[in-house]
Coordinates of C-alpha atoms in Angstrom, one line a residue:
X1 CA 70.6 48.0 13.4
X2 CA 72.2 45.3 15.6
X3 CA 70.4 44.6 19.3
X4 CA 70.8 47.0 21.9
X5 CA 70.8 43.7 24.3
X6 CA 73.5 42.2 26.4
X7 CA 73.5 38.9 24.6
X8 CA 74.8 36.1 26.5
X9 CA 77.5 34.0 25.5
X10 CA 76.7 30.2 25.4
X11 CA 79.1 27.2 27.0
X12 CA 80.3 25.9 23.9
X13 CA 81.2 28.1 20.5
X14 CA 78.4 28.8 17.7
X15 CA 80.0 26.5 15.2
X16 CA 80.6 23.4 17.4
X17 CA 77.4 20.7 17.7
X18 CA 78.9 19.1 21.3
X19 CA 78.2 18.7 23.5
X20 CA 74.4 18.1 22.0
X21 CA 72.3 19.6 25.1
X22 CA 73.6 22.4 27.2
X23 CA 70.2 23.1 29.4
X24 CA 71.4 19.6 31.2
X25 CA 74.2 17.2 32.4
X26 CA 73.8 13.6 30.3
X27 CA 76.0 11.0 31.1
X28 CA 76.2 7.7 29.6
X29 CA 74.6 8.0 26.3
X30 CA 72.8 5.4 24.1
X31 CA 71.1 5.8 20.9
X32 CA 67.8 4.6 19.9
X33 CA 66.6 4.6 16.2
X34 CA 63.4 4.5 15.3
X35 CA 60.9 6.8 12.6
X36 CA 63.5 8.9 11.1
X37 CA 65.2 10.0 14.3
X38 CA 67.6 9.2 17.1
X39 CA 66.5 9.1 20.4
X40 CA 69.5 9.4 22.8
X41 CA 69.2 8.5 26.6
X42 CA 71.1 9.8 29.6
X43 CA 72.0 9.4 32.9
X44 CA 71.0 12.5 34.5
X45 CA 74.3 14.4 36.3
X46 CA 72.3 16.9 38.8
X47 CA 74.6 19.4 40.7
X48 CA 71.4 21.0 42.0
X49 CA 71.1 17.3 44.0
X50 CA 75.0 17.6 44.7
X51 CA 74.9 20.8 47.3
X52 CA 76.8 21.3 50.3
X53 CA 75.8 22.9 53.8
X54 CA 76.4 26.4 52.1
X55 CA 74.8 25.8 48.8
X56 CA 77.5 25.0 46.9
X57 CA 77.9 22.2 44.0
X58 CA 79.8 18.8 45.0
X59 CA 81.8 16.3 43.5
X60 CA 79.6 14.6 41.6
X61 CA 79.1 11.3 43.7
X62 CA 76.3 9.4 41.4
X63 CA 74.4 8.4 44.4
X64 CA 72.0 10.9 44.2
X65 CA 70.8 10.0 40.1
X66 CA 67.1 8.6 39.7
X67 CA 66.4 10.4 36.4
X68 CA 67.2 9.9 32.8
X69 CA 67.2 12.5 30.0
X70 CA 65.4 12.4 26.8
X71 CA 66.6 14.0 23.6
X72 CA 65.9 13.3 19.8
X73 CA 66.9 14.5 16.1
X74 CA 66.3 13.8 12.7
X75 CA 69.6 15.6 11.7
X76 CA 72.5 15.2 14.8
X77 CA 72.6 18.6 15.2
X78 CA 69.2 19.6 16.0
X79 CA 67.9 18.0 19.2
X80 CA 64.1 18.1 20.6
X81 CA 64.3 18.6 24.7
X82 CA 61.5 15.8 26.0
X83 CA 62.7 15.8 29.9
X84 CA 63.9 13.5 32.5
X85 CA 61.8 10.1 32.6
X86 CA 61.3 9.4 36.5
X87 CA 62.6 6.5 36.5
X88 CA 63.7 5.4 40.4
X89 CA 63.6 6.9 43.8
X90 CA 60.1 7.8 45.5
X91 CA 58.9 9.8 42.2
X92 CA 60.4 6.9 39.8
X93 CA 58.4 4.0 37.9
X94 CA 60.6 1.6 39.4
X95 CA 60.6 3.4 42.9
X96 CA 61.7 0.1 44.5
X97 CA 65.1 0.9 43.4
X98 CA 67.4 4.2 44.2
X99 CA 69.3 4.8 40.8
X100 CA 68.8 5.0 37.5
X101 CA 72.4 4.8 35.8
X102 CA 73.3 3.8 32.5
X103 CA 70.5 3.9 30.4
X104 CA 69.7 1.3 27.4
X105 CA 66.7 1.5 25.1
X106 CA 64.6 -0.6 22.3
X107 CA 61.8 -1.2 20.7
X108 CA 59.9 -4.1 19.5
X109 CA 56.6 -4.8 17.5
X110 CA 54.5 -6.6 19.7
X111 CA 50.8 -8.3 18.8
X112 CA 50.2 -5.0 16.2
X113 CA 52.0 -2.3 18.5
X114 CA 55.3 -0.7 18.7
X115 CA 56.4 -0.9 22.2
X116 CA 59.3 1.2 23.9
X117 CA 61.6 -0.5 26.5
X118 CA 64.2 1.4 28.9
X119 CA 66.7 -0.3 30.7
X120 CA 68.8 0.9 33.9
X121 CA 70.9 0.4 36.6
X122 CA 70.1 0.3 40.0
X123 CA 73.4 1.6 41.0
X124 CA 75.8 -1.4 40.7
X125 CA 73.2 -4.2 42.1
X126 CA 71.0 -4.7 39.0
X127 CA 68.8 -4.4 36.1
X128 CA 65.7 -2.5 35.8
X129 CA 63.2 -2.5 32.6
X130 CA 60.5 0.3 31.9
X131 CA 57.9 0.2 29.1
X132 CA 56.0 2.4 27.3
X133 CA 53.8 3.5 24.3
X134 CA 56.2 6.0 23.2
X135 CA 60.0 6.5 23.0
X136 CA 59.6 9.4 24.9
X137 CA 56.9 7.9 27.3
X138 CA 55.2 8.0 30.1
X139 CA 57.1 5.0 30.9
X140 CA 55.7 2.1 33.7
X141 CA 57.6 -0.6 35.4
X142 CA 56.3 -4.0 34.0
X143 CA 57.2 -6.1 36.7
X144 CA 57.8 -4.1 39.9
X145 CA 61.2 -5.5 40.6
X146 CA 64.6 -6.0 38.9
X147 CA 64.7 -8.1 35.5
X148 CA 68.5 -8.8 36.5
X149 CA 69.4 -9.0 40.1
X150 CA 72.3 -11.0 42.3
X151 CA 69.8 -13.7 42.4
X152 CA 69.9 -14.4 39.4
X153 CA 71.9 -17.4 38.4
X154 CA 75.9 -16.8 37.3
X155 CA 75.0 -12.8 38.9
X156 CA 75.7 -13.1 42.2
X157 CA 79.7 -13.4 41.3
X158 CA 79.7 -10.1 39.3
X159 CA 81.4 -7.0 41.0
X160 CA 79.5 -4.4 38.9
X161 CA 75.4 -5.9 37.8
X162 CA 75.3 -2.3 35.6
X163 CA 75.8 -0.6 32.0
X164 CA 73.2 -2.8 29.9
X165 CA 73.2 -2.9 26.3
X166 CA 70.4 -4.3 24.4
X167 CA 71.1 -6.0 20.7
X168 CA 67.4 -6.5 18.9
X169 CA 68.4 -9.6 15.9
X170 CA 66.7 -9.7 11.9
X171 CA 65.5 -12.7 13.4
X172 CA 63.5 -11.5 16.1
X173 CA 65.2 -12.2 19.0
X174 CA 66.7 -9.8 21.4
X175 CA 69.8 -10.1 23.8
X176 CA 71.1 -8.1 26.7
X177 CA 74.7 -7.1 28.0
X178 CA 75.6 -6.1 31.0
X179 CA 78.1 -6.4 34.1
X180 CA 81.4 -5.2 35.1
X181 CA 84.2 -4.4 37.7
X182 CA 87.2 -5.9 38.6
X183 CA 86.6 -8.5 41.7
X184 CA 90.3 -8.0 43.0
X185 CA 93.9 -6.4 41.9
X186 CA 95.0 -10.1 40.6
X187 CA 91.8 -10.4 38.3
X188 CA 92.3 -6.9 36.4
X189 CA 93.7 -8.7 33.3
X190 CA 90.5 -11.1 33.0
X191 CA 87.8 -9.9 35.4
X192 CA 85.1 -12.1 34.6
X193 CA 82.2 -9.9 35.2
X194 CA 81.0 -9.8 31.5
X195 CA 77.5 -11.2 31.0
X196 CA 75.0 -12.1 28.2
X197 CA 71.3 -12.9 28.0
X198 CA 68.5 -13.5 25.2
X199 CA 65.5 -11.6 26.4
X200 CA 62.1 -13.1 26.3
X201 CA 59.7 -12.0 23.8
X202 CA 58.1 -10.1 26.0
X203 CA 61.5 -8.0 26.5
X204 CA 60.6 -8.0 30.1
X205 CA 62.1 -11.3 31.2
X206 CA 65.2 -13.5 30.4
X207 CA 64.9 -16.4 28.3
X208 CA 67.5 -18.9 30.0
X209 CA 70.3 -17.7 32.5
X210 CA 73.1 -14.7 31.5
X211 CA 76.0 -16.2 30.4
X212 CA 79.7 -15.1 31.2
X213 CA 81.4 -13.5 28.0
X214 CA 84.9 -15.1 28.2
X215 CA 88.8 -13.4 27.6
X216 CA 87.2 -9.8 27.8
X217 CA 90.3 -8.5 28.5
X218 CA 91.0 -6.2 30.9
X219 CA 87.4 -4.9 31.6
X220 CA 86.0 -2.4 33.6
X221 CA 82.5 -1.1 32.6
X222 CA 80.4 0.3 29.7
X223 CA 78.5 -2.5 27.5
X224 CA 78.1 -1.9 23.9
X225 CA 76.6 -4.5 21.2
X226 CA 76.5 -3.8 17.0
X227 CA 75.7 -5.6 14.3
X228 CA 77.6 -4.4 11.7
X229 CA 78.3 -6.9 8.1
X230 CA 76.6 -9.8 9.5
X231 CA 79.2 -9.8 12.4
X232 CA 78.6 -9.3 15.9
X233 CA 80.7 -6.4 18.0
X234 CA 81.0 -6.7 21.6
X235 CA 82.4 -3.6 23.2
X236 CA 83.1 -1.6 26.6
X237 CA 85.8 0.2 28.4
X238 CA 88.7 -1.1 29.8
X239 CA 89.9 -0.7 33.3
X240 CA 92.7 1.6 34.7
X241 CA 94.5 -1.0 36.0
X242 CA 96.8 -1.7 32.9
X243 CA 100.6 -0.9 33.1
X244 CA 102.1 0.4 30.2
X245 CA 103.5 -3.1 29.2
X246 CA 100.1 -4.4 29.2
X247 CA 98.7 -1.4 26.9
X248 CA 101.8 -2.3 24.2
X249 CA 101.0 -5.9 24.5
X250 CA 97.2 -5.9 24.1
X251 CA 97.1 -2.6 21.8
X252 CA 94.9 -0.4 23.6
X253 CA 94.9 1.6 26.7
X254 CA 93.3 1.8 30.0
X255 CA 90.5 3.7 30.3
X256 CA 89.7 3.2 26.3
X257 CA 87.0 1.8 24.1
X258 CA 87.7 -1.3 22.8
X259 CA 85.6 -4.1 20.7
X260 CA 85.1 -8.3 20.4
X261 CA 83.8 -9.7 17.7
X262 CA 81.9 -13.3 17.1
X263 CA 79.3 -14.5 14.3
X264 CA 77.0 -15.3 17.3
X265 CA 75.3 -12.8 19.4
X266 CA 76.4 -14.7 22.5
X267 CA 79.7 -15.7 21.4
X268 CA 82.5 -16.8 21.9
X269 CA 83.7 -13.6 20.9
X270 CA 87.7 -12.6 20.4
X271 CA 89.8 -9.6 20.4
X272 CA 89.1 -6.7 17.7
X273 CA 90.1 -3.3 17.6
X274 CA 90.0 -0.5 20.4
X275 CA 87.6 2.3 18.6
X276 CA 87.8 5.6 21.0
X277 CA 90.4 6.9 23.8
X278 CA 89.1 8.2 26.8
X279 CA 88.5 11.9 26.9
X280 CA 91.0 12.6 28.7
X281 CA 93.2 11.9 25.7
X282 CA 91.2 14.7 23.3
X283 CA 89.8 17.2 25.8
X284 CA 92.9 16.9 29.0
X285 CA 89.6 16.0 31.3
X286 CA 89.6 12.3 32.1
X287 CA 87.1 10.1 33.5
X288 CA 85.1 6.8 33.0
X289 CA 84.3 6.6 29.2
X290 CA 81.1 5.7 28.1
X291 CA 79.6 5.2 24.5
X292 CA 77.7 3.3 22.6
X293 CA 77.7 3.2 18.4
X294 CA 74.7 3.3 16.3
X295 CA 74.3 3.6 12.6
X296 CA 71.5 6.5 11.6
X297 CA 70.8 7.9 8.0
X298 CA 73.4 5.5 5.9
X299 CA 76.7 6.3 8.3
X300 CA 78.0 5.2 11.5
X301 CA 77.9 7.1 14.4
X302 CA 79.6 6.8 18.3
X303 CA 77.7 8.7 21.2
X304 CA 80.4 9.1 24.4
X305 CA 80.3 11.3 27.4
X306 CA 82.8 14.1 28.3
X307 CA 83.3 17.1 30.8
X308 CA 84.0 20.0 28.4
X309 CA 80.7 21.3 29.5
X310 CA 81.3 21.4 32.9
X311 CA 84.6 23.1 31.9
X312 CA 83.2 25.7 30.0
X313 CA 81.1 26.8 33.5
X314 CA 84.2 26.5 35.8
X315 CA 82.8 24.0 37.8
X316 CA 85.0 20.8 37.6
X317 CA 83.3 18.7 39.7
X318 CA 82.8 15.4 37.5
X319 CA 79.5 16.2 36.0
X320 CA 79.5 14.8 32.2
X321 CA 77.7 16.2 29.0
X322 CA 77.0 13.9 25.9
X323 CA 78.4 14.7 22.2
X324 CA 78.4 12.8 19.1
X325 CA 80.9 12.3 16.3
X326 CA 81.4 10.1 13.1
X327 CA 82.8 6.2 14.1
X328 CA 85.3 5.0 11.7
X329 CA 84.9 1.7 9.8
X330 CA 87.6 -0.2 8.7
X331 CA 87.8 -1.9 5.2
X332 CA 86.2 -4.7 6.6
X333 CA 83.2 -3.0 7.9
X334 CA 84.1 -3.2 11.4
X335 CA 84.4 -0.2 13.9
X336 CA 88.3 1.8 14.1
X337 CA 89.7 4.1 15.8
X338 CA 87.5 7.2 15.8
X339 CA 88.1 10.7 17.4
X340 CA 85.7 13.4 20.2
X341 CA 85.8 16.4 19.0
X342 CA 83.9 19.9 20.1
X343 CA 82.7 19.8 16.2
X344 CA 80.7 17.1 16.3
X345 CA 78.6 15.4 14.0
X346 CA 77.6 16.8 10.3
X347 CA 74.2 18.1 10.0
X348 CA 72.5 15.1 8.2
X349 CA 69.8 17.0 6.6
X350 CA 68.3 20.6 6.6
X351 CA 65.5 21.6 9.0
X352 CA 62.3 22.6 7.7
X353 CA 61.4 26.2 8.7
X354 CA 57.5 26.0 7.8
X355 CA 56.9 22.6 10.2
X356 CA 55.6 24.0 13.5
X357 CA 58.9 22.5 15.6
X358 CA 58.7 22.9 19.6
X359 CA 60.9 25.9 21.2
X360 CA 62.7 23.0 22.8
X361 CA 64.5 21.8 19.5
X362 CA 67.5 23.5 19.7
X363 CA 71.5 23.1 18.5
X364 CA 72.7 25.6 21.0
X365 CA 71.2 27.7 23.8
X366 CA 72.2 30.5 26.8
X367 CA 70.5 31.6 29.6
X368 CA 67.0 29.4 29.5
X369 CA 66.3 26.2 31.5
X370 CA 63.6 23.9 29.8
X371 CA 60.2 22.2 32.0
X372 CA 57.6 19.7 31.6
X373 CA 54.9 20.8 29.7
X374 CA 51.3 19.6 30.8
X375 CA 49.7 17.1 33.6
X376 CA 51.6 13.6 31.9
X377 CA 55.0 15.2 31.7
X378 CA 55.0 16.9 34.7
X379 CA 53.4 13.2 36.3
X380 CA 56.1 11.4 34.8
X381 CA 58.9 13.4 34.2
X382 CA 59.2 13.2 30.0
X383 CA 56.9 14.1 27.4
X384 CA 56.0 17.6 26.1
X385 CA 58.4 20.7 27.4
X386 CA 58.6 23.8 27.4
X387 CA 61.5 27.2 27.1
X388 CA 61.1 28.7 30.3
X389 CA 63.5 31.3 33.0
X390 CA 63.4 33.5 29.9
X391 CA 65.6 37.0 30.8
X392 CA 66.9 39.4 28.2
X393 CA 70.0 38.9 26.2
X394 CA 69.4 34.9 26.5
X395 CA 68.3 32.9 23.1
X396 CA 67.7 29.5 21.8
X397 CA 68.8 28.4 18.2
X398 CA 68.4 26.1 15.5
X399 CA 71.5 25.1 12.2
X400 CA 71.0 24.9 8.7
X401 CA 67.3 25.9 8.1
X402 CA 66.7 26.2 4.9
X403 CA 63.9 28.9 3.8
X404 CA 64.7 27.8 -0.3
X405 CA 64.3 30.3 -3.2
X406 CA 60.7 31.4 -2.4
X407 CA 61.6 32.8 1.1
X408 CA 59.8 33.4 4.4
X409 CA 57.5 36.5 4.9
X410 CA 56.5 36.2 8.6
X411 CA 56.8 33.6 11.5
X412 CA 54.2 32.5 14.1
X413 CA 55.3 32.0 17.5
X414 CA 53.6 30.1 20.3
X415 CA 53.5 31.5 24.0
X416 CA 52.7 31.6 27.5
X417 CA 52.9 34.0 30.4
X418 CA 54.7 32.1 33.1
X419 CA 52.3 30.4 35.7
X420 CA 52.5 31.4 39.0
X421 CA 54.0 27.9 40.3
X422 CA 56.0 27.3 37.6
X423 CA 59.5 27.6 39.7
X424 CA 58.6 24.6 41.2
X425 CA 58.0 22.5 37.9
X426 CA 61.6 23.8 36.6
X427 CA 63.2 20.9 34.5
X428 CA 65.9 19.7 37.3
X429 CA 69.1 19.6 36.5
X430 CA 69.8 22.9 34.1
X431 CA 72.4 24.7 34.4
X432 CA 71.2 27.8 33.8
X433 CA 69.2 28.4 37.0
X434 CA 65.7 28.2 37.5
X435 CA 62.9 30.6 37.1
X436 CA 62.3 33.4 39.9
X437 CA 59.5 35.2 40.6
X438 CA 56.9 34.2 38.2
X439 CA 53.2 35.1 37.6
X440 CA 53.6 39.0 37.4
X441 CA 50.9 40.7 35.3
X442 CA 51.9 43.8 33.0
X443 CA 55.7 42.2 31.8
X444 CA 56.1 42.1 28.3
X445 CA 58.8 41.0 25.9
X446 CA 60.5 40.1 22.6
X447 CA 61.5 37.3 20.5
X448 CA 63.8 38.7 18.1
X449 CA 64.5 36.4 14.8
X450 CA 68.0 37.0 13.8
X451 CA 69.6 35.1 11.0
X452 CA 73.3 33.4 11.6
X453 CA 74.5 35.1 14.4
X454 CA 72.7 36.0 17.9
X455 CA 73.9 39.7 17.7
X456 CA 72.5 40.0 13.9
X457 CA 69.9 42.8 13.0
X458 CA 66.5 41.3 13.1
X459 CA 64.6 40.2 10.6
X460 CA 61.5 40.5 12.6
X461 CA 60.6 41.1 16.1
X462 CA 57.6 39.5 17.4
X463 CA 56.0 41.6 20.3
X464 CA 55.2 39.3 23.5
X465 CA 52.4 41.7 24.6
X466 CA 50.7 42.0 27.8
X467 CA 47.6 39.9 26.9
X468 CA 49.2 36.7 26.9
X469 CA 48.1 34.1 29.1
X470 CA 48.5 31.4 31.2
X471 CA 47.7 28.9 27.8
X472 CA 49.0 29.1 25.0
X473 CA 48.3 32.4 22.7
X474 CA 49.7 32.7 18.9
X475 CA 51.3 35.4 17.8
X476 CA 52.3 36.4 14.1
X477 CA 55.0 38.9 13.0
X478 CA 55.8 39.8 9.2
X479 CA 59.4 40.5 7.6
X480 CA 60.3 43.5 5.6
X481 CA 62.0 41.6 3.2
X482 CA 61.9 37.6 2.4
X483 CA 64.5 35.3 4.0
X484 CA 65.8 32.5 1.4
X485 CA 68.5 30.4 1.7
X486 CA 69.5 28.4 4.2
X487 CA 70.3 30.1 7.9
X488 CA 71.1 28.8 11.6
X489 CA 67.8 30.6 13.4
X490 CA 68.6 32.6 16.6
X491 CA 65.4 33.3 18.9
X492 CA 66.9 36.2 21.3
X493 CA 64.7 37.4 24.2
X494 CA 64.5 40.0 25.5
X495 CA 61.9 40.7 28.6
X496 CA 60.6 38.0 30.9
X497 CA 57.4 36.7 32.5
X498 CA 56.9 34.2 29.5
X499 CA 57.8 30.7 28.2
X500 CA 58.0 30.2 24.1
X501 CA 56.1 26.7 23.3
X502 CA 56.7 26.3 19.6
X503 CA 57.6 28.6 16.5
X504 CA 57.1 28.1 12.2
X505 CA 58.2 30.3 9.7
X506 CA 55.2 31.6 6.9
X507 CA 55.7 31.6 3.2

């Protein structure tokens, strides 16, 4: 017997893995690989930071962004929530600075220890760099003050100091990218505002000044750096100040991704191919484009931004959602002409249904807003999270579990009630609201487990009773018959007062 629940309908289509996260905004993508997963980082696009005098959502201006979001996944379909790092503005690690756009990431061994490193624009004027223990932190600032700034030497020229890319070398060393913007309408062909660095070992200072990367032609914004067959690919998005004569002549168009290449990580590098058209060109939304490539369980991969999120909530204001699809290689190994699509990315590998795996590990999701989970999270913004502004009819899932021929018998869920200040703790920037009145004794609800569809019959409903509380309580619920095979997982609520921590299937 199917649901008697109105089930809500989420912003993209069940089949479709883009964009990745739908509980956020997240602009500007770039891909971190390390232990068996991708970590991707994101500008955060906030239209509750975008209101007007009457409460209403704004063009998205960018002068408002100070946090960056966290996501990860062993499989490119499946992605863990871990929050919005604090990363400028009063609240921010780096609070000497006001933004925090464009987000780079890497890691590095250092004396016995992995070490994290986040870099990000203070708004077109510089470079900040963030450190931490863990990819998903709580991340510090280092230095207390830009690592990249107009004072430093061949910087002061550059229209745009933004958009860093980090390269980390088999030898050791480490580079960054960065810069942008065209100084003046005569300049468009050959801005100049391309830079290059080798970082220190530390990753936390420059080792000798940037250097201008020459003929990048026609440049507007958006580093990129891959080593890919022993060659090195420069990339980034060209400006929108070609004419059609120029896009024949130099083979790509304005506003589209396009690659150098050089056997030196700081060049010279020369004309390669253009890889990806703006989005305008696959979705009829244009915009900046923004990506960055990254190779992650033997294949190739380009992250970009788009705005068929914001499309599928009517807004239309210029805030942009991330999504993920194969990059082409040519028959010399380097990057072609690859396509955005709503699809998305394969699954890479099944999930395991009998690992405990947070609530916040979802491929799609309707009607919930995510939070920070604990005193470090909610001190610094990423970390553990939490499913919370639970309502009936609104459900969380995961693709391609796979329950193999001996089959599941029950499931064990892990919940809250909701505390009584937890509206204010509300992961910013979802856009499915945030909670209302919380903390009320006596509510009870449902997690119904329903196999490939939201509005299947359950194979179990586990009973959120009234004897939860505020930490986390385990319940169990049993199946009437086995579940084998391999299933996309639906959580459906139904009820509210509580938030739903993590969940594994029993055998």
């Amino acid at each position: 017997m199917s649901l008697n629940l109105d089930i809500k309908k989420s912003f993209k289509q069940l089949s479709d893995h883009n964009p990745v996260m739908v509980q956020r905004f997240g602009a500007d993508p770039y891909a971190m690989v390390y232990g068996g997963r991708v970590y991707v980082y994101m500008t955060l696009d906030d239209p509750a930071q975008e209101l007007d005098e009457n409460g209403e959502v704004k063009e998205n201006s960018y002068s408002m962004i100070d946090k960056i979001s966290v996501i990860s996944s062993d499989d490119l379909v499946n992605w863990t929530d871990h929050g919005t790092v604090y990363a400028a503005g009063e609240q921010g690690a780096a609070n000497w600075g006001k933004n925090s756009w464009a987000p780079a990431a890497a890691w590095k061994n250092i004396d016995g220890k992995d070490r994290f490193f986040l870099y990000f624009a203070n708004s077109g004027n510089g470079i900040a760099v963030l450190s931490a223990d863990s990819p998903v932190g709580p991340f510090t600032d280092p230095i207390g003050g830009p690592l990249v700034s107009r004072d430093t030497p061949t910087c002061a020229e550059v229209t745009w100091l933004f958009d860093p890319a980090v390269l980390m070398d088999e030898d050791g060393s480490s580079y960054i990218y960065f810069g942008g913007g065209v100084p003046s309408e005569d300049k468009a062909w050959d801005p100049g505002t391309a830079r290059v660095a080798k970082l220190g070992a530390d990753m936390i200072s420059l080792e000798g000044d940037p250097r201008p990367i020459e003929n990048v032609s026609y440049l507007f914004e958006d580093s990129g750096i891959n080593k890919i067959g022993g060659r090195y690919f420069y990339s980034y998005c060209s400006n929108f100040s070609m004419s059609k004569e120029a896009e024949e002549e130099k083979g790509f168009e304005q506003g589209e991704i396009v690659t150098m290449v050089s056997g030196d990580p700081m060049g010279p590098f020369e004309m390669a191919a253009p890889v990806l058209k703006n989005p305008g060109h696959f979705f009829g939304l244009g915009g900046n484009n923004h990506h960055c490539m990254f190779e992650f369980g033997g294949g190739y991969y380009i992250a970009y931004h788009s705005r068929i999120l914001e499309e599928s909530m009517g807004l239309l204001k210029g805030y942009r959602c991330t999504g993920i699809d194969r990059l082409e290689l040519d028959g010399d190994s380097a990057p072609a002409k690859s396509v955005m699509t709503r699809k998305g990315a394969e699954q890479v590998k099944a999930l395991d249904p009998y690992k405990e795996t947070k609530a916040v590990t979802m491929s799609n999701a309707t009607g919930i807003a995510t939070r920070q989970f604990g005193e470090t999270a909610e001190k610094y913004g990423s970390g553990d999270m939490i499913v919370t502004d639970i309502h009936s009819g609104s459900w969380v899932s995961v693709s391609g579990a796979d329950f193999v021929d001996a089959g599941a018998k029950g499931i064990e869920v892990r919940v809250k009630s909701v505390d009584a200040d937890a509206d204010s703790d509300a992961e910013g920037g979802s856009v499915s609201g945030r909670i209302g009145s919380a903390g009320q004794n006596g509510l009870s609800g449902k997690i119904h487990i329903c196999l490939d569809s939201p509005e299947a019959e359950p194979v179990c409903s586990v009973i959120i009773g009234t004897c939860i509380v505020e930490e986390l309580t385990e319940i169990t619920g049993s199946f009437d018959r086995a579940v084998t095979g391999k299933h996309d997982v639906y959580f459906v609520f139904e009820g509210e007062g509580f938030e739903f921590y993590s969940w594994k299937f029993l055998s």
